[in-house]
Short mmCIF file of C-alpha atoms in Angstrom, two decimals:
data_model
loop_
_atom_site.label_atom_id
_atom_site.label_comp_id
_atom_site.label_asym_id
_atom_site.label_seq_id
_atom_site.Cartn_x
_atom_site.Cartn_y
_atom_site.Cartn_z
CA MET U 1 6.95 -31.20 -17.38
CA LEU U 2 3.45 -30.32 -18.58
CA HIS U 3 1.98 -33.25 -16.66
CA LEU U 4 3.73 -32.09 -13.49
CA LEU U 5 2.36 -28.57 -13.92
CA LYS U 6 -1.19 -29.91 -14.35
CA TYR U 7 -0.72 -32.14 -11.31
CA GLU U 8 0.48 -29.27 -9.10
CA LEU U 9 -2.26 -26.92 -10.35
CA LYS U 10 -4.88 -29.57 -9.69
CA LYS U 11 -3.76 -29.90 -6.07
CA LEU U 12 -4.37 -26.20 -5.46
CA PHE U 13 -7.40 -25.40 -7.59
CA THR U 14 -9.44 -28.54 -6.93
CA GLY U 15 -8.81 -28.76 -3.20
CA ARG U 16 -11.95 -27.55 -1.44
CA VAL U 17 -10.19 -26.95 1.85
CA MET U 18 -7.59 -24.71 0.22
CA LEU U 19 -10.14 -22.70 -1.74
CA CYS U 20 -12.38 -22.31 1.31
CA LEU U 21 -9.48 -21.07 3.43
CA VAL U 22 -8.53 -18.55 0.76
CA ALA U 23 -12.15 -17.38 0.58
CA VAL U 24 -12.21 -16.97 4.38
CA LEU U 25 -8.97 -14.93 4.28
CA LEU U 26 -10.35 -12.72 1.50
CA ALA U 27 -13.52 -12.17 3.53
CA ALA U 28 -11.47 -11.35 6.64
CA ASN U 29 -9.38 -8.89 4.64
CA ALA U 30 -12.54 -7.23 3.30
CA PHE U 31 -13.96 -6.98 6.83
CA PHE U 32 -10.86 -5.27 8.25
CA VAL U 33 -10.63 -2.90 5.28
CA TRP U 34 -14.25 -1.94 5.87
CA ARG U 35 -13.48 -1.30 9.55
CA ALA U 36 -10.38 0.79 8.65
CA VAL U 37 -12.57 3.70 7.50
CA ASP U 38 -14.83 5.33 10.10
CA GLU U 39 -18.05 7.21 9.44
CA ARG U 40 -16.55 10.53 10.50
CA THR U 41 -13.87 10.25 7.78
CA ILE U 42 -16.53 9.40 5.19
CA GLN U 43 -18.56 12.48 6.11
CA ARG U 44 -15.49 14.73 5.95
CA GLU U 45 -14.63 13.43 2.48
CA LYS U 46 -18.20 13.96 1.27
CA ASP U 47 -18.30 17.52 2.65
CA LEU U 48 -14.95 18.32 1.05
CA ALA U 49 -15.98 16.86 -2.33
CA SER U 50 -19.18 18.92 -2.32
CA PHE U 51 -17.32 22.08 -1.34
CA ILE U 52 -14.74 21.62 -4.12
CA GLU U 53 -17.59 21.43 -6.65
CA LEU U 54 -18.98 24.71 -5.31
CA TYR U 55 -15.53 26.29 -5.28
CA VAL U 56 -14.90 25.47 -8.94
CA GLU U 57 -18.10 27.37 -9.84
CA ASN U 58 -17.32 30.47 -7.74
CA PRO U 59 -13.68 30.52 -6.51
CA ASP U 60 -13.40 34.26 -5.77
CA GLY U 61 -16.63 34.42 -3.81
CA LEU U 62 -15.81 31.37 -1.68
CA ASP U 63 -12.24 32.54 -1.06
CA ALA U 64 -13.62 35.80 0.37
CA TYR U 65 -16.26 33.91 2.38
CA MET U 66 -13.69 31.53 3.89
CA GLU U 67 -11.36 34.38 4.80
CA ASP U 68 -14.16 36.25 6.59
CA PHE U 69 -15.41 33.13 8.29
CA LEU U 70 -12.00 32.05 9.55
CA THR U 71 -11.27 35.58 10.83
CA LEU U 72 -14.52 35.62 12.82
CA TYR U 73 -14.05 32.03 13.98
CA ARG U 74 -10.59 32.77 15.37
CA ALA U 75 -11.98 35.92 17.01
CA THR U 76 -14.61 33.89 18.88
CA ILE U 77 -11.86 31.62 20.17
CA ALA U 78 -9.80 34.59 21.38
CA ASP U 79 -12.82 36.42 22.86
CA ARG U 80 -15.44 34.12 24.42
CA THR U 81 -17.94 36.99 24.72
CA LEU U 82 -18.40 37.09 20.92
CA GLU U 83 -21.22 35.09 19.40
CA ARG U 84 -20.09 32.01 17.48
CA THR U 85 -20.30 32.38 13.69
CA GLU U 86 -22.77 30.29 11.77
CA SER U 87 -22.41 28.92 8.27
CA ILE U 88 -24.58 27.53 5.53
CA TYR U 89 -22.51 24.34 5.32
CA ALA U 90 -22.05 22.48 8.60
CA GLU U 91 -20.96 22.78 12.23
CA SER U 92 -17.47 21.60 11.30
CA ASP U 93 -16.78 24.37 8.77
CA TYR U 94 -13.49 25.29 10.38
CA VAL U 95 -12.23 21.73 9.77
CA LEU U 96 -13.77 21.72 6.29
CA PHE U 97 -12.08 24.95 5.25
CA ASN U 98 -8.74 23.78 6.61
CA ASP U 99 -9.09 20.50 4.71
CA PHE U 100 -9.88 22.44 1.56
CA ALA U 101 -6.94 24.80 2.08
CA ALA U 102 -4.66 21.76 2.33
CA VAL U 103 -5.89 20.59 -1.09
CA ARG U 104 -5.89 24.04 -2.73
CA ASP U 105 -2.45 25.02 -1.43
CA PHE U 106 -0.84 21.60 -1.81
CA SER U 107 1.69 22.84 -4.39
CA GLU U 108 3.06 25.44 -1.97
CA THR U 109 3.04 22.99 0.92
CA TYR U 110 4.78 20.36 -1.17
CA ASP U 111 7.56 22.78 -2.11
CA GLY U 112 8.43 23.01 1.57
CA ILE U 113 8.26 19.23 2.05
CA LEU U 114 10.48 18.72 -0.98
CA ALA U 115 12.98 21.34 0.18
CA ARG U 116 13.36 19.59 3.55
CA ALA U 117 13.79 16.20 1.85
CA LYS U 118 16.46 17.58 -0.50
CA LYS U 119 18.25 19.21 2.42
CA ALA U 120 18.29 15.87 4.25
CA CYS U 121 19.81 14.17 1.17
CA GLU U 122 22.44 16.90 0.83
CA ASN U 123 23.36 16.55 4.51
CA LYS U 124 23.65 12.78 4.09
CA ILE U 125 25.97 13.22 1.11
CA LEU U 126 28.13 15.66 3.08
CA GLU U 127 28.24 13.16 5.93
CA TYR U 128 29.36 10.36 3.60
CA ARG U 129 32.08 12.58 2.14
CA TYR U 130 33.25 13.53 5.62
CA PHE U 131 33.67 9.86 6.49
CA GLY U 132 35.55 9.20 3.26
CA TYR U 133 32.99 7.30 1.20
CA ALA U 134 33.99 6.90 -2.45
CA GLU U 135 31.90 8.84 -4.98
CA ASN U 136 31.01 5.58 -6.76
CA SER U 137 30.01 3.75 -3.55
CA PHE U 138 26.46 2.46 -3.28
CA GLU U 139 25.54 4.93 -0.55
CA MET U 140 26.79 7.96 -2.50
CA VAL U 141 25.26 6.85 -5.79
CA TYR U 142 21.92 6.11 -4.11
CA GLN U 143 21.70 9.43 -2.24
CA THR U 144 22.75 11.35 -5.36
CA SER U 145 20.10 9.63 -7.47
CA VAL U 146 17.43 10.34 -4.84
CA LEU U 147 18.48 13.99 -4.73
CA GLU U 148 18.24 14.24 -8.53
CA SER U 149 14.82 12.58 -8.43
CA TYR U 150 13.59 15.09 -5.86
CA GLY U 151 14.87 17.90 -8.08
CA ALA U 152 12.78 16.58 -10.97
CA LEU U 153 9.66 16.62 -8.76
CA ASN U 154 9.68 20.44 -8.75
CA SER U 155 7.91 20.34 -12.11
CA LEU U 156 4.93 18.35 -10.81
CA ASP U 157 1.51 19.89 -11.38
CA PHE U 158 -1.01 19.19 -8.61
CA PRO U 159 -4.68 19.47 -9.65
CA LEU U 160 -7.48 20.66 -7.38
CA VAL U 161 -8.49 17.10 -6.45
CA ASN U 162 -9.16 15.61 -3.05
CA VAL U 163 -7.57 12.16 -3.10
CA VAL U 164 -9.97 9.70 -1.48
CA GLY U 165 -9.42 6.05 -0.55
CA TYR U 166 -5.83 5.64 -1.66
CA ASP U 167 -4.39 6.89 1.65
CA VAL U 168 -6.00 3.88 3.31
CA PHE U 169 -4.87 1.54 0.51
CA PHE U 170 -1.20 2.46 0.84
CA THR U 171 -1.16 2.35 4.66
CA TYR U 172 -3.38 -0.69 5.31
CA ASN U 173 -1.18 -3.52 6.69
CA GLY U 174 -3.79 -6.24 7.21
CA PHE U 175 -3.54 -6.99 3.50
CA CYS U 176 -0.02 -8.40 3.94
CA VAL U 177 -0.90 -10.56 6.95
CA PHE U 178 -3.78 -12.37 5.24
CA LEU U 179 -1.81 -12.67 2.00
CA LEU U 180 1.17 -14.27 3.74
CA VAL U 181 -1.09 -16.75 5.53
CA ALA U 182 -2.69 -17.74 2.19
CA ILE U 183 0.76 -18.16 0.59
CA SER U 184 1.86 -20.30 3.54
CA LEU U 185 -1.11 -22.61 2.97
CA CYS U 186 -0.20 -22.80 -0.72
CA GLY U 187 3.43 -23.77 -0.05
CA ILE U 188 2.47 -26.37 2.52
CA MET U 189 -0.15 -27.91 0.22
CA LEU U 190 2.43 -28.33 -2.56
CA VAL U 191 5.03 -30.11 -0.42
CA SER U 192 3.85 -31.34 2.97
CA ASN U 193 1.30 -33.98 1.94
CA GLU U 194 3.58 -35.53 -0.67
CA LYS U 195 6.50 -35.58 1.73
CA ASN U 196 4.50 -37.20 4.55
CA ALA U 197 3.15 -39.84 2.15
CA GLY U 198 6.61 -40.62 0.79
CA MET U 199 5.70 -39.56 -2.75
CA LEU U 200 8.16 -36.70 -2.89
CA MET U 201 11.17 -38.98 -2.57
CA ILE U 202 9.77 -41.28 -5.26
CA LEU U 203 9.26 -38.34 -7.65
CA ARG U 204 12.78 -37.06 -7.01
CA SER U 205 14.31 -40.47 -7.69
CA THR U 206 13.03 -40.56 -11.27
CA ARG U 207 15.26 -39.54 -14.19
CA ARG U 208 13.95 -35.98 -14.49
CA GLY U 209 11.93 -35.77 -11.32
CA ARG U 210 14.32 -33.83 -9.13
CA VAL U 211 14.67 -30.75 -11.36
CA GLU U 212 11.29 -30.80 -13.08
CA THR U 213 9.35 -31.40 -9.87
CA PHE U 214 11.07 -28.41 -8.28
CA LEU U 215 10.49 -26.20 -11.34
CA ALA U 216 6.83 -27.24 -11.55
CA LYS U 217 6.23 -26.32 -7.92
CA ILE U 218 8.03 -23.00 -8.39
CA ALA U 219 6.05 -22.18 -11.55
CA VAL U 220 2.70 -23.09 -10.00
CA GLY U 221 3.62 -21.18 -6.84
CA PHE U 222 4.38 -18.08 -8.90
CA VAL U 223 1.03 -18.33 -10.70
CA PHE U 224 -0.89 -18.89 -7.48
CA THR U 225 0.87 -16.16 -5.48
CA SER U 226 0.35 -13.71 -8.35
CA LEU U 227 -3.35 -14.61 -8.41
CA LEU U 228 -3.59 -14.16 -4.64
CA CYS U 229 -1.94 -10.72 -4.82
CA VAL U 230 -4.36 -9.64 -7.54
CA LEU U 231 -7.37 -10.96 -5.60
CA PHE U 232 -6.36 -9.29 -2.33
CA THR U 233 -5.60 -6.02 -4.13
CA LEU U 234 -8.94 -6.03 -5.96
CA THR U 235 -10.77 -6.94 -2.74
CA THR U 236 -9.12 -4.07 -0.87
CA LEU U 237 -9.82 -1.55 -3.64
CA GLY U 238 -13.38 -2.85 -4.09
CA VAL U 239 -14.23 -2.46 -0.41
CA LEU U 240 -12.70 1.03 -0.29
CA TYR U 241 -14.67 2.02 -3.39
CA ALA U 242 -17.90 0.77 -1.81
CA LYS U 243 -17.21 2.34 1.59
CA ILE U 244 -15.64 5.72 0.84
CA GLY U 245 -15.02 5.90 -2.91
CA LEU U 246 -11.78 6.09 -4.90
CA VAL U 247 -10.84 9.50 -6.29
CA GLY U 248 -7.53 10.59 -7.79
CA TRP U 249 -6.41 7.66 -9.96
CA ASN U 250 -4.70 10.07 -12.40
CA ALA U 251 -3.36 12.49 -9.77
CA PRO U 252 0.38 12.52 -8.90
CA LEU U 253 1.38 9.82 -6.43
CA GLN U 254 2.77 12.48 -4.07
CA MET U 255 -0.80 13.62 -3.28
CA VAL U 256 -1.15 10.49 -1.15
CA ASP U 257 0.03 11.38 2.36
CA ALA U 258 2.03 8.19 2.79
CA MET U 259 3.78 8.62 -0.58
CA GLN U 260 4.72 12.32 -0.50
CA LEU U 261 8.44 11.56 -0.63
CA ALA U 262 8.24 8.91 -3.35
CA PRO U 263 10.95 9.98 -5.87
CA TYR U 264 8.91 8.97 -8.93
CA GLN U 265 6.88 11.06 -11.37
CA ILE U 266 3.97 8.67 -11.67
CA THR U 267 0.23 8.78 -11.04
CA ILE U 268 -1.56 7.15 -8.15
CA GLY U 269 -2.91 4.50 -10.52
CA GLU U 270 0.60 3.67 -11.69
CA GLY U 271 1.66 3.56 -8.03
CA VAL U 272 -1.07 1.01 -7.30
CA ILE U 273 0.15 -1.15 -10.21
CA LEU U 274 3.79 -0.86 -9.11
CA SER U 275 2.84 -1.78 -5.55
CA LEU U 276 1.01 -4.83 -6.90
CA LEU U 277 4.09 -5.91 -8.88
CA ALA U 278 6.30 -5.39 -5.82
CA ARG U 279 3.91 -7.46 -3.72
CA ILE U 280 3.93 -10.24 -6.31
CA PHE U 281 7.74 -10.32 -6.20
CA SER U 282 7.95 -10.28 -2.38
CA ALA U 283 5.12 -12.83 -2.13
CA PHE U 284 6.95 -15.17 -4.51
CA VAL U 285 10.16 -14.87 -2.46
CA PHE U 286 8.16 -15.67 0.67
CA PHE U 287 6.58 -18.66 -1.11
CA VAL U 288 10.05 -20.06 -1.90
CA ILE U 289 10.97 -19.67 1.79
CA VAL U 290 7.79 -21.55 2.76
CA LEU U 291 8.69 -24.35 0.31
CA LEU U 292 12.11 -24.63 1.94
CA ILE U 293 10.61 -24.75 5.44
CA ALA U 294 8.00 -27.32 4.37
CA SER U 295 10.73 -29.55 2.90
CA LEU U 296 12.68 -29.50 6.18
CA PHE U 297 9.90 -30.49 8.60
CA ASN U 298 7.23 -33.20 8.59
CA ASN U 299 4.79 -31.80 11.14
CA ASN U 300 2.40 -29.17 9.73
CA LEU U 301 2.15 -27.41 13.10
CA VAL U 302 5.92 -27.04 13.22
CA ILE U 303 5.88 -25.72 9.65
CA PHE U 304 3.16 -23.18 10.47
CA GLY U 305 4.98 -22.13 13.63
CA THR U 306 8.24 -21.59 11.75
CA VAL U 307 6.45 -19.68 8.99
CA PHE U 308 4.73 -17.38 11.48
CA ILE U 309 8.07 -16.74 13.19
CA VAL U 310 9.41 -15.67 9.78
CA ILE U 311 6.36 -13.40 9.30
CA GLY U 312 6.86 -11.89 12.75
CA VAL U 313 10.55 -11.22 12.09
CA ASN U 314 9.64 -9.61 8.76
CA PHE U 315 7.16 -7.20 10.39
CA ALA U 316 9.57 -6.47 13.21
CA LEU U 317 12.31 -5.54 10.76
CA ALA U 318 9.86 -3.45 8.71
#
């Protein structure tokens, strides 16, 4: 078994073509992550971070200033004859102050979001009861557990922190495309060449070849897919850190726009780790599917075509 593991690992980690293709996919992922953040967003985040630092030093004074400014700003919109207000910060102060208010008042805003989510769960439970679902059915148990989780979120404490970078991380989809392509290459490398050369049938005909060959490929595939997930995650986070910065690792996960309804009391950092573990699991399942497809067909183009159909169906269902 150990010899088979070394043999399968050698095929992946000593193949120049495979490593070069993975490097190209990592570079492509980094390029698209870099393009996902525009300069206007970067400037807004910098302005907001600077303003929060000033606000911490003098909250009462800046609260009064913002209130006066916004009153005059709205007046100039209602009455075009009034002279536009000027500020010591920037031309986009109205946007800046609204961005800051969203951060400062997030607790109050989140109470409303949570109330609507709980109401939706309660309505769903009432609907299930109306249609006669049993109390111990999966649907009822799931909705009840989600409702209880939302109730526990009322105790969350949201700090005065502007979360930066993680919104892009949790919504960026290019990561998955490049990762699935890399996993497809991995699965094909482990099966296709041996099958076309006739070696796979020889290995399976040996006394322990059928089971141990399969287990070795599965084990090596798990190691390689896990490594790919870690590399793509680190690449994505690294590029975001270099481009816009990463702020809020220890803040509640719900402060990320895309994760506001996540029913878990965890930090953003813990959410990143959980998302990595979930990607490792889903990537491994996809790798097993690729192995199955590669064992059914001899032509690599047909294998790639079938794999990309599977990827397309997956994104369509998502």
